[in-house]
PDB file of C-alpha atoms in Angstrom:
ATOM      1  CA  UNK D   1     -22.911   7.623  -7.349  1.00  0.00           C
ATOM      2  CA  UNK D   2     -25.199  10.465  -7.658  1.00  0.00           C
ATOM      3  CA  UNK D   3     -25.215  12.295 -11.264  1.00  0.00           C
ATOM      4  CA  UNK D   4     -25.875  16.090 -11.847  1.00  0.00           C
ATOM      5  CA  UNK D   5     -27.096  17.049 -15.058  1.00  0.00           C
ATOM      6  CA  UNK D   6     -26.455  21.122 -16.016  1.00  0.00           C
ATOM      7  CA  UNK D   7     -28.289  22.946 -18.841  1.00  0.00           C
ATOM      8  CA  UNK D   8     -26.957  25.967 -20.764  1.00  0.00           C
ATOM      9  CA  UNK D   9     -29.043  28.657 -21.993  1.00  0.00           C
ATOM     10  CA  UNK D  10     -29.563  28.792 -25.414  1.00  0.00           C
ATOM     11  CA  UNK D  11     -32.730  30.142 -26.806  1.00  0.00           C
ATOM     12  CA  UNK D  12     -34.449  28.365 -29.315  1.00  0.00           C
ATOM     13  CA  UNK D  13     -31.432  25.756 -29.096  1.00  0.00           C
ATOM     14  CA  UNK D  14     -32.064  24.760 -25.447  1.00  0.00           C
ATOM     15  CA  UNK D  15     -34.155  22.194 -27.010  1.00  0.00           C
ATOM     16  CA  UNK D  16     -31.299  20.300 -28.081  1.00  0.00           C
ATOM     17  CA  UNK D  17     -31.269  19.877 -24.279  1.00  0.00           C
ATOM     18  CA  UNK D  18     -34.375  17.316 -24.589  1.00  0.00           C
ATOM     19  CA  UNK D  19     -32.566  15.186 -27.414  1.00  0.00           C
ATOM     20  CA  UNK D  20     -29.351  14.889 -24.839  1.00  0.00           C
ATOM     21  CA  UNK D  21     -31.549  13.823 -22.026  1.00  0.00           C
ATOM     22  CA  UNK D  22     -33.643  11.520 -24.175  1.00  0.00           C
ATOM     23  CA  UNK D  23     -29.869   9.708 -24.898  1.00  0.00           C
ATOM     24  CA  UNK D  24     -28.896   9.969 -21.656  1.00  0.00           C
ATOM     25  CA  UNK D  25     -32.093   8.528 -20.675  1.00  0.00           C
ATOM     26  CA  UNK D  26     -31.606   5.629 -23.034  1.00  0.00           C
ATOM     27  CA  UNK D  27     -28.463   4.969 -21.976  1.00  0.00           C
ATOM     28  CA  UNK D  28     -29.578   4.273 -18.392  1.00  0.00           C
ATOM     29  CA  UNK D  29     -28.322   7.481 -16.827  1.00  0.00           C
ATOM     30  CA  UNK D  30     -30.793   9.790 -14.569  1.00  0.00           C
ATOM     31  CA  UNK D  31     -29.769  12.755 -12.858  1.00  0.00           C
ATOM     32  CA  UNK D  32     -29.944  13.079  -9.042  1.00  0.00           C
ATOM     33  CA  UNK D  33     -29.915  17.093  -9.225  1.00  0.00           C
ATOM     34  CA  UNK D  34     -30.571  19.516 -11.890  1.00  0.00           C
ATOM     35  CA  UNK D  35     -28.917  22.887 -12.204  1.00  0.00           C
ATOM     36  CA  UNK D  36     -30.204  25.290 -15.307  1.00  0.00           C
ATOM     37  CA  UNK D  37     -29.867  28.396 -16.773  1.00  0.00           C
ATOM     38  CA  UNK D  38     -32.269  30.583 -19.162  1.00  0.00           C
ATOM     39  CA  UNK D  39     -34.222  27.685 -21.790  1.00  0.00           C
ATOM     40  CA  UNK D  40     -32.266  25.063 -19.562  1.00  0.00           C
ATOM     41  CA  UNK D  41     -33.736  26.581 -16.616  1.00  0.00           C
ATOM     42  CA  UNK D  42     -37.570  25.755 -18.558  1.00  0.00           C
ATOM     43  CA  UNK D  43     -36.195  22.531 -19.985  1.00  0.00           C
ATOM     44  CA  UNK D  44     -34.658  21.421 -16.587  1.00  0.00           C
ATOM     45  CA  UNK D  45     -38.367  22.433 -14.598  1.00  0.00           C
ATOM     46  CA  UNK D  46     -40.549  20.511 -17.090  1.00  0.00           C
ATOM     47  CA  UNK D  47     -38.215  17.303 -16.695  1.00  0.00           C
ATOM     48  CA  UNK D  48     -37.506  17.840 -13.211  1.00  0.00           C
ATOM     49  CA  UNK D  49     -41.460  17.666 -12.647  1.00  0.00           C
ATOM     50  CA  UNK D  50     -41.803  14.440 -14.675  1.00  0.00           C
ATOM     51  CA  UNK D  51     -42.730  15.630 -18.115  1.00  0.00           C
ATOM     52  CA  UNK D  52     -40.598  13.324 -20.699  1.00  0.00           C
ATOM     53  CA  UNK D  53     -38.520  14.635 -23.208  1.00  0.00           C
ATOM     54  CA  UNK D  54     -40.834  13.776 -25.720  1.00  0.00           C
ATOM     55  CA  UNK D  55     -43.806  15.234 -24.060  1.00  0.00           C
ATOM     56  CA  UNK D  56     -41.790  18.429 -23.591  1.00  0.00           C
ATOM     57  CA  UNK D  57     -41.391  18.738 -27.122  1.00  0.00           C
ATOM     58  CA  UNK D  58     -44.591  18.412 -27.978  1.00  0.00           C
ATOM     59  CA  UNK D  59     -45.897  21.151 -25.226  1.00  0.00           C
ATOM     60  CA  UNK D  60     -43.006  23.492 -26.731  1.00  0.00           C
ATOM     61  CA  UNK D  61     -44.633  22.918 -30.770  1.00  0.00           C
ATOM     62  CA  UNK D  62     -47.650  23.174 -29.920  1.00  0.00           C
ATOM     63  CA  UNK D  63     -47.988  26.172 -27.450  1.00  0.00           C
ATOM     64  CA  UNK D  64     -45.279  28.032 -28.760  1.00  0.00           C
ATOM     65  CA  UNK D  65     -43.450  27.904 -25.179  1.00  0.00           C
ATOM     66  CA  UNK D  66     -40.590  29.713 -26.073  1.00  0.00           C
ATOM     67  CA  UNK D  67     -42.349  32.582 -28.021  1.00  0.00           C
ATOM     68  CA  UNK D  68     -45.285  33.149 -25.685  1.00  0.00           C
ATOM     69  CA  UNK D  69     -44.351  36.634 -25.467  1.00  0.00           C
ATOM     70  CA  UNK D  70     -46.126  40.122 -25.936  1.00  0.00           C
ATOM     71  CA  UNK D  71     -44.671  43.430 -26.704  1.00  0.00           C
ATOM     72  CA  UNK D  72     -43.429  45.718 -23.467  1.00  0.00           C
ATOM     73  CA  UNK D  73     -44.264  49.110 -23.182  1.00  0.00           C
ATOM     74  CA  UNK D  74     -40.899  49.642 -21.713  1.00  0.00           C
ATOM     75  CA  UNK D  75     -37.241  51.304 -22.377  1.00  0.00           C
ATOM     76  CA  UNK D  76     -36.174  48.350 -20.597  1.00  0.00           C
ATOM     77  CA  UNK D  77     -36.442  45.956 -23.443  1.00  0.00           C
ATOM     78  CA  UNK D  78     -38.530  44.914 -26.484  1.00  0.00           C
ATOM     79  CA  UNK D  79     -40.963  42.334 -25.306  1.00  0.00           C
ATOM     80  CA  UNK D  80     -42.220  41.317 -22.015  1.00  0.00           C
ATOM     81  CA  UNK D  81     -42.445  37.460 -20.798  1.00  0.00           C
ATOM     82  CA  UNK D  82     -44.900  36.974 -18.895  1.00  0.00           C
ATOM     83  CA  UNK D  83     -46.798  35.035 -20.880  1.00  0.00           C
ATOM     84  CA  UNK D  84     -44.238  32.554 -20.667  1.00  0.00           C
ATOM     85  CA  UNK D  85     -45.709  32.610 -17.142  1.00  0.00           C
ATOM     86  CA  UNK D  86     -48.865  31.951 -18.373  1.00  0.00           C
ATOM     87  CA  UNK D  87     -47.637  28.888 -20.063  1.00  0.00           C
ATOM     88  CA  UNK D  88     -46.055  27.237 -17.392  1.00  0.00           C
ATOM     89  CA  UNK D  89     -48.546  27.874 -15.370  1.00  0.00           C
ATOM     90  CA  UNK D  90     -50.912  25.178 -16.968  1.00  0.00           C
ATOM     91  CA  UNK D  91     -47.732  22.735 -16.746  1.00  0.00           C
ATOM     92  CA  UNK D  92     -46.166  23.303 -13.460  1.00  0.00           C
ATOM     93  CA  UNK D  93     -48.509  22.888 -10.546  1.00  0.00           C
ATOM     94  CA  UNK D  94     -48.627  23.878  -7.915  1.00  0.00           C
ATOM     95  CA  UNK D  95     -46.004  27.042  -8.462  1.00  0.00           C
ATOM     96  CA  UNK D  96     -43.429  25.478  -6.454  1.00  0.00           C
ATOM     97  CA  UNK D  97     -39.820  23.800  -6.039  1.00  0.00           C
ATOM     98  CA  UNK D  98     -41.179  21.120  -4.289  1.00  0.00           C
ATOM     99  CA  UNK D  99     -43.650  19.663  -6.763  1.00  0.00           C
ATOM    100  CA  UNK D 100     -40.596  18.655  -8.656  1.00  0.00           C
ATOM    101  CA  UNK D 101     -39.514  15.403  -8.202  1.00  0.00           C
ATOM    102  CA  UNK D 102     -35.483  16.018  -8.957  1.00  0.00           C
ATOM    103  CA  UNK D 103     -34.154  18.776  -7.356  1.00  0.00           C
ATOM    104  CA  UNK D 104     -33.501  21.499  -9.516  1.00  0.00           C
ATOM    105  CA  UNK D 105     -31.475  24.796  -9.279  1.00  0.00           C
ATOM    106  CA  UNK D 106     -32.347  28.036 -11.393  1.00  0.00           C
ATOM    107  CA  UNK D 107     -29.605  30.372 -12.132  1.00  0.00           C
ATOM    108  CA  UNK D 108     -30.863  34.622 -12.847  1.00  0.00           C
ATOM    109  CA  UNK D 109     -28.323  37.659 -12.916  1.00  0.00           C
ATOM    110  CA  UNK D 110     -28.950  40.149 -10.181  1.00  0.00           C
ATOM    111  CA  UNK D 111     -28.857  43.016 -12.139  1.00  0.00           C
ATOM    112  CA  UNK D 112     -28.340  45.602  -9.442  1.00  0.00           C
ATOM    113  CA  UNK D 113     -25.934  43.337  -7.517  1.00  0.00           C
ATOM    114  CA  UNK D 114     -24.062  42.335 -10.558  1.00  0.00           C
ATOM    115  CA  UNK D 115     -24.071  38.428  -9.277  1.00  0.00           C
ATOM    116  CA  UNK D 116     -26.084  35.403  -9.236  1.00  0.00           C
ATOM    117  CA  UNK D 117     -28.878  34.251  -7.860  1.00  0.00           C
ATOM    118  CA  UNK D 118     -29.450  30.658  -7.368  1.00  0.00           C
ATOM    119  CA  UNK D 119     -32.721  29.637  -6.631  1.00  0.00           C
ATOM    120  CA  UNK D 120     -33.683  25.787  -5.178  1.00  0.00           C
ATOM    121  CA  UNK D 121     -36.759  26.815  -2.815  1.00  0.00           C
ATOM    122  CA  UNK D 122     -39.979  28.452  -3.130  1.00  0.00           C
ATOM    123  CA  UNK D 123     -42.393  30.063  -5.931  1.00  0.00           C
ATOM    124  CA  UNK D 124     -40.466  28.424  -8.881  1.00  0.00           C
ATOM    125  CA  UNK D 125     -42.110  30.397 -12.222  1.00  0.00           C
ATOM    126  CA  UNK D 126     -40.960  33.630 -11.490  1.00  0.00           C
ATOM    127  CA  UNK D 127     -37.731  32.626 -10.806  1.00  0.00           C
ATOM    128  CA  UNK D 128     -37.582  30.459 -14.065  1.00  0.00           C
ATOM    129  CA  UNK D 129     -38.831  34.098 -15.905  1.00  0.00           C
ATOM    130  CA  UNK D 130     -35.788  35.714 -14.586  1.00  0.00           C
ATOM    131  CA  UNK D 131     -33.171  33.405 -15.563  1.00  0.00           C
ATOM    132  CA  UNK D 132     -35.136  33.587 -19.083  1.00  0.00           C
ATOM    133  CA  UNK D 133     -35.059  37.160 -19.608  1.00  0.00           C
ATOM    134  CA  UNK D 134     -32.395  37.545 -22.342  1.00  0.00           C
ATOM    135  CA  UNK D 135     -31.391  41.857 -21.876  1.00  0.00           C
ATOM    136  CA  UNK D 136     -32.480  43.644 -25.164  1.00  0.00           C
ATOM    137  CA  UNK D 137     -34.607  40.964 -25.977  1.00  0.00           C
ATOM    138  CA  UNK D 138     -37.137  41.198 -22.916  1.00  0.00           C
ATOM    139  CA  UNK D 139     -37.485  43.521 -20.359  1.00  0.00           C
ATOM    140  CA  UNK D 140     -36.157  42.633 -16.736  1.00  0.00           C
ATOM    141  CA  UNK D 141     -38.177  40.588 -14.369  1.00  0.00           C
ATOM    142  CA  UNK D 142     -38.545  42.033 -10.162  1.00  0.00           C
ATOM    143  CA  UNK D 143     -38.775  39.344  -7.864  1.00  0.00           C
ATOM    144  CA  UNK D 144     -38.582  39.660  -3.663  1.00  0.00           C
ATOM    145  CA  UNK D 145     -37.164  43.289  -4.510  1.00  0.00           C
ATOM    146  CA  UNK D 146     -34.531  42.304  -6.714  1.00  0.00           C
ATOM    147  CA  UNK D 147     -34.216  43.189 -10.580  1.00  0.00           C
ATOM    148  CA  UNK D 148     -33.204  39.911 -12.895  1.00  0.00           C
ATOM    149  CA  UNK D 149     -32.175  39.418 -16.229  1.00  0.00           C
ATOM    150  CA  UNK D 150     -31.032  36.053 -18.010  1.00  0.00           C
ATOM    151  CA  UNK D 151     -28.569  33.936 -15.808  1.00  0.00           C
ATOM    152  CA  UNK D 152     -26.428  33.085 -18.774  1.00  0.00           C
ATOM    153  CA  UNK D 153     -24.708  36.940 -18.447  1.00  0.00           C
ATOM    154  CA  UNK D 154     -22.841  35.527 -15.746  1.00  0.00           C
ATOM    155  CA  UNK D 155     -23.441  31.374 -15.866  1.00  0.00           C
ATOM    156  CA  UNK D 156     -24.436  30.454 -18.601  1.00  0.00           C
ATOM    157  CA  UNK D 157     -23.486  26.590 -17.726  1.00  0.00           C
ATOM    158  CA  UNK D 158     -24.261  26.214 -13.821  1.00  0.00           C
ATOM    159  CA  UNK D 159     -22.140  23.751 -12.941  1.00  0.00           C
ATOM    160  CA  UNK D 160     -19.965  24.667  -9.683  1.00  0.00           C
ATOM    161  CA  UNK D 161     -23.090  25.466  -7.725  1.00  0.00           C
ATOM    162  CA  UNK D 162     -23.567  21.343  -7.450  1.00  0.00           C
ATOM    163  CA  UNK D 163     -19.526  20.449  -7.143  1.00  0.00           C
ATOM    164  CA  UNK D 164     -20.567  19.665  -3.571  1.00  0.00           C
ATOM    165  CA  UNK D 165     -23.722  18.281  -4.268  1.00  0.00           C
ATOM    166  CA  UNK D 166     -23.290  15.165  -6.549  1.00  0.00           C
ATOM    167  CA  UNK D 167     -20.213  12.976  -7.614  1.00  0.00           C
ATOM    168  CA  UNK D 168     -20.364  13.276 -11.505  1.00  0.00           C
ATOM    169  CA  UNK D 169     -21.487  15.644 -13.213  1.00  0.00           C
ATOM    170  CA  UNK D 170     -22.903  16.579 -16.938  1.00  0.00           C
ATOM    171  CA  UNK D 171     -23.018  20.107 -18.943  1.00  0.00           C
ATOM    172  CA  UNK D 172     -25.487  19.671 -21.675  1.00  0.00           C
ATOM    173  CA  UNK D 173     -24.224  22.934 -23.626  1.00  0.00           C
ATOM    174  CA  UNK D 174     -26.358  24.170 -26.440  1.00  0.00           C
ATOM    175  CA  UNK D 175     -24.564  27.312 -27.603  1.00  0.00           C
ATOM    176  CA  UNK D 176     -22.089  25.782 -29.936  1.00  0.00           C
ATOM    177  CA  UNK D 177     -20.490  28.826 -31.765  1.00  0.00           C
ATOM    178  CA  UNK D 178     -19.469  27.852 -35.870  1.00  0.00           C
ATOM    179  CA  UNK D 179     -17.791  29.814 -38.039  1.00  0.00           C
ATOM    180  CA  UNK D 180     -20.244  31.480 -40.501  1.00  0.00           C
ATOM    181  CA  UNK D 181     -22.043  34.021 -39.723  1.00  0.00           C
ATOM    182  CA  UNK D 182     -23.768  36.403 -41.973  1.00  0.00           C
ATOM    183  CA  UNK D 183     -24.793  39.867 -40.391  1.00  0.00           C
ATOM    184  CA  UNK D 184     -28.060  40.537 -42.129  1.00  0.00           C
ATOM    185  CA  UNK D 185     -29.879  42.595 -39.739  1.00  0.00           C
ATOM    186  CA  UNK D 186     -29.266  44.123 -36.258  1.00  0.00           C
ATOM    187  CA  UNK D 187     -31.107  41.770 -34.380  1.00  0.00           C
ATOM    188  CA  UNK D 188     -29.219  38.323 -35.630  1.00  0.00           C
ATOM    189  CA  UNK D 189     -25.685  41.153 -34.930  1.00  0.00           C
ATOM    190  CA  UNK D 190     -26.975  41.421 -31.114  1.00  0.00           C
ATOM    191  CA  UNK D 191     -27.844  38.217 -30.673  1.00  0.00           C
ATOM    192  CA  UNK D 192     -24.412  37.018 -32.182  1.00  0.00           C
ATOM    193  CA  UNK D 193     -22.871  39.579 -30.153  1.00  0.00           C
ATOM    194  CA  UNK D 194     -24.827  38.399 -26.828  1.00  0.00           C
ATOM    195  CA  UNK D 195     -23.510  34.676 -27.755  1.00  0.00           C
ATOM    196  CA  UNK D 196     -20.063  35.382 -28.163  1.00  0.00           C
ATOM    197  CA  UNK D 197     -20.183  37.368 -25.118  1.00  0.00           C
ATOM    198  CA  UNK D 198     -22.341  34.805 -22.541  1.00  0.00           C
ATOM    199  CA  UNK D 199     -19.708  31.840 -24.022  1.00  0.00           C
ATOM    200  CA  UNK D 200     -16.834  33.596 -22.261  1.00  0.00           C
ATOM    201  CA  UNK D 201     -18.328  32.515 -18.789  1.00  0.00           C
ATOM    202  CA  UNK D 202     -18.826  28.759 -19.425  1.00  0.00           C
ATOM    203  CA  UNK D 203     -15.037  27.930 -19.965  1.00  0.00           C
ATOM    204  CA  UNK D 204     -14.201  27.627 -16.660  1.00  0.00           C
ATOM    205  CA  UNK D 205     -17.900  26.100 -15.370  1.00  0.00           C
ATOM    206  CA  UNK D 206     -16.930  23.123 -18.693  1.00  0.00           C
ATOM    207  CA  UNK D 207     -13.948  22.329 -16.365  1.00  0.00           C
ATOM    208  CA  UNK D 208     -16.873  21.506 -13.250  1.00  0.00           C
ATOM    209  CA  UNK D 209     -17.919  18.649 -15.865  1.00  0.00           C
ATOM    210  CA  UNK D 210     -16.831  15.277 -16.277  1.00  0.00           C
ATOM    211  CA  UNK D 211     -18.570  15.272 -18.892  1.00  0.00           C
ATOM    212  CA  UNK D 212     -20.030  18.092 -21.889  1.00  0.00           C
ATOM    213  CA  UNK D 213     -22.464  17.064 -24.850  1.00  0.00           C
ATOM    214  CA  UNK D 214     -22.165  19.924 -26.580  1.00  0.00           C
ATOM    215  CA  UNK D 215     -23.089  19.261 -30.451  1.00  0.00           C
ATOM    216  CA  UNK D 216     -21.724  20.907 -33.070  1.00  0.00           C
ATOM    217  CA  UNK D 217     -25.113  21.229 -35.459  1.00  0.00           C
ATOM    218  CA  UNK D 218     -26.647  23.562 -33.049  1.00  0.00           C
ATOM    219  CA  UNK D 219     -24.511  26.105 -34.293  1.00  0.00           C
ATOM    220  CA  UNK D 220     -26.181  26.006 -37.302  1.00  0.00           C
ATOM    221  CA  UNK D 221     -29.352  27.227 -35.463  1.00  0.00           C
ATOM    222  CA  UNK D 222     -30.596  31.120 -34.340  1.00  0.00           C
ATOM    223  CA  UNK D 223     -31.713  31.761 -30.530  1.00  0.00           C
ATOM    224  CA  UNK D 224     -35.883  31.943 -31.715  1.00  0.00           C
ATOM    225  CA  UNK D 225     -35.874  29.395 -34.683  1.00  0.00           C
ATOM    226  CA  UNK D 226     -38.397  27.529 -32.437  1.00  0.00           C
ATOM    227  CA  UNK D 227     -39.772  26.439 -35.932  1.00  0.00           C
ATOM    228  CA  UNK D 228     -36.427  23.702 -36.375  1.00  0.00           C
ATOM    229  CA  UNK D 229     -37.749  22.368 -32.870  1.00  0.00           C
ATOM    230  CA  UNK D 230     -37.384  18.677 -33.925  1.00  0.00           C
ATOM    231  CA  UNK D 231     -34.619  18.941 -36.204  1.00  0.00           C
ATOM    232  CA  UNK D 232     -32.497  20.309 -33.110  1.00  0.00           C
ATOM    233  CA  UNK D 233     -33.919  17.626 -30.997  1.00  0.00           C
ATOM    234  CA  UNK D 234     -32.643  15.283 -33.088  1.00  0.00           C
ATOM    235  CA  UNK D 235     -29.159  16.331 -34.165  1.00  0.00           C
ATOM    236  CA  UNK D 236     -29.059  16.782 -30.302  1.00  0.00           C
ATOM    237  CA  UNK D 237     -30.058  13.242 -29.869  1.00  0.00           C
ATOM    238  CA  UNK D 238     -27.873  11.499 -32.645  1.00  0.00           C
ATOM    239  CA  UNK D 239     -24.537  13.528 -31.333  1.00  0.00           C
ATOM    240  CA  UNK D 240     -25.116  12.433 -27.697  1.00  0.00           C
ATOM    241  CA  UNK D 241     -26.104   8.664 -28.334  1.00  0.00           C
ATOM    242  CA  UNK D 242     -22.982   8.963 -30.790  1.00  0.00           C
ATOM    243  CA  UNK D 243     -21.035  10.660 -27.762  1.00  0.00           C
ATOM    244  CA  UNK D 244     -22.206   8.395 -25.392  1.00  0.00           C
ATOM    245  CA  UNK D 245     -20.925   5.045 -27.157  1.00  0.00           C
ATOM    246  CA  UNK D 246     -17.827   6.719 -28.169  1.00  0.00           C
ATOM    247  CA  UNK D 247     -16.780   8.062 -24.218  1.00  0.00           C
ATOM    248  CA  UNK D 248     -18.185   4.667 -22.972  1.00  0.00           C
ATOM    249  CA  UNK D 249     -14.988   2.906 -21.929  1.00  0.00           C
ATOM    250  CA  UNK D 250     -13.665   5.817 -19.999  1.00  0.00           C
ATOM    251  CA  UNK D 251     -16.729   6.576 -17.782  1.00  0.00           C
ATOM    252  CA  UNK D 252     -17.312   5.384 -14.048  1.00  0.00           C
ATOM    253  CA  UNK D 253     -18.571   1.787 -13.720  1.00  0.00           C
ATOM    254  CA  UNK D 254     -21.675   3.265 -12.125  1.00  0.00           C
ATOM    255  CA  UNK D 255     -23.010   5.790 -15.224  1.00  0.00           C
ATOM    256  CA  UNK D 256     -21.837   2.906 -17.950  1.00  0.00           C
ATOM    257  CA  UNK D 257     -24.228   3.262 -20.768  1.00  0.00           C
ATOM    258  CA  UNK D 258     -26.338   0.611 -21.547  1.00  0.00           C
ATOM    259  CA  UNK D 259     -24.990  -1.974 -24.433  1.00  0.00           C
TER     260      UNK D 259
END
């Protein structure tokens, strides 16, 4: 049975991504194909090319991966991200799909074409920049003549681009919405607004799962509090290994957790 593992945008919280695939990991369950969007679009590449979840941690604290970012001179947006690029350019070489060793799938928003853009094949930063590049937030990305922003505007959880492609699949979804919110300042208002608004789209993509780890403490968590890194790795962690034993009985003989 071949297992495809799909991560959500999320900001900040896509790290709560490494904490459900360090669980999933420990539970004896490896996905054949990867399909990402925005942070799970980083998250997805750095696993996909053999980093662990661990290690990817570590490379986030330390080099500020999420936040490598420099103001734009731009009406476009506030901050440009390309030195995100720079980034994963130390950690992903050569710059291509094929030096990863599961096959992943990037999700960006045509901007001009109002759809999305899966990429699979080819220069993989820039595409990994697009899917990244929240509106607002960062100015838009051009790449092979298109305009991108942030694949979460339209699929935020990837899933139905690998119904054909694998037998069971997972949504790791890190944008768990809670009830309190305080609106202190206009840019925690458009980033609650941009939440509310990206969540609509992964509804029907959570019915592509057999399966969503989706944990609740995230939503305790803003977009660019990379600065809770571990603490969202590990509620992430504890939920899904709780998850994991709980669903146990009623998954396929062939992704059975480990006892």
């Amino acid at each position: 049975m071949s297992i495809g593992l799909v991560l959500s945008g999320g900001g900040a919280r896509g790290i709560g991504h490494l904490g459900v695939i360090k669980a999933l990991e420990e539970a004896g369950i490896t996905p054949d194909i990867i399909s990402g969007t925005s942070a799970g679009s980083i998250t997805g590449a750095m696993y996909a090319y053999g980093y662990s979840p661990e290690e990817i941690l570590d490379i986030v604290t330390k080099t500020k991966l999420l936040t490598a970012l420099r103001p734009a001179l731009s009406f476009t947006g506030f901050l440009k991200i390309d030195m995100l690029g720079e980034v994963l350019t130390k950690y992903l070489k050569p710059d291509n799909f094929s030096a990863l060793k599961i096959p992943l799938v990037v999700a960006a928003t045509d901007i001009e074409k109002g759809e999305t853009t899966y990429f699979e094949a080819g220069e993989l930063i820039r595409p990994i920049l697009a899917s990244s590049c929240v509106p607002v937030f960062f100015a838009p990305v051009k790449f092979n003549g298109s305009i991108y922003v942030d694949g979460g505007i339209l699929d935020n959880l990837p899933a139905s681009v690998l119904l054909d492609r694998c037998d069971y699949i997972i949504g790791s979804h890190t944008n768990y919405i809670n009830n309190s919110f305080e609106a202190r300042n206009l840019k925690l208002m458009t980033e609650r607004s941009l939440l509310l608004a990206i969540n609509g789209n992964t509804i029907k993509s959570k019915e592509f799962c057999d399966l969503i780890i989706e944990p609740p403490e995230l939503g305790d968590y803003g977009g660019f509090e990379l600065n809770k890194a571990r603490e969202m790795f590990d509620v992430s962690y504890k939920y899904t290994k709780k998850l994991l034993h709980e669903q146990n009985t009623g998954l396929p003989a062939q992704v059975k957790i480990k006892a």
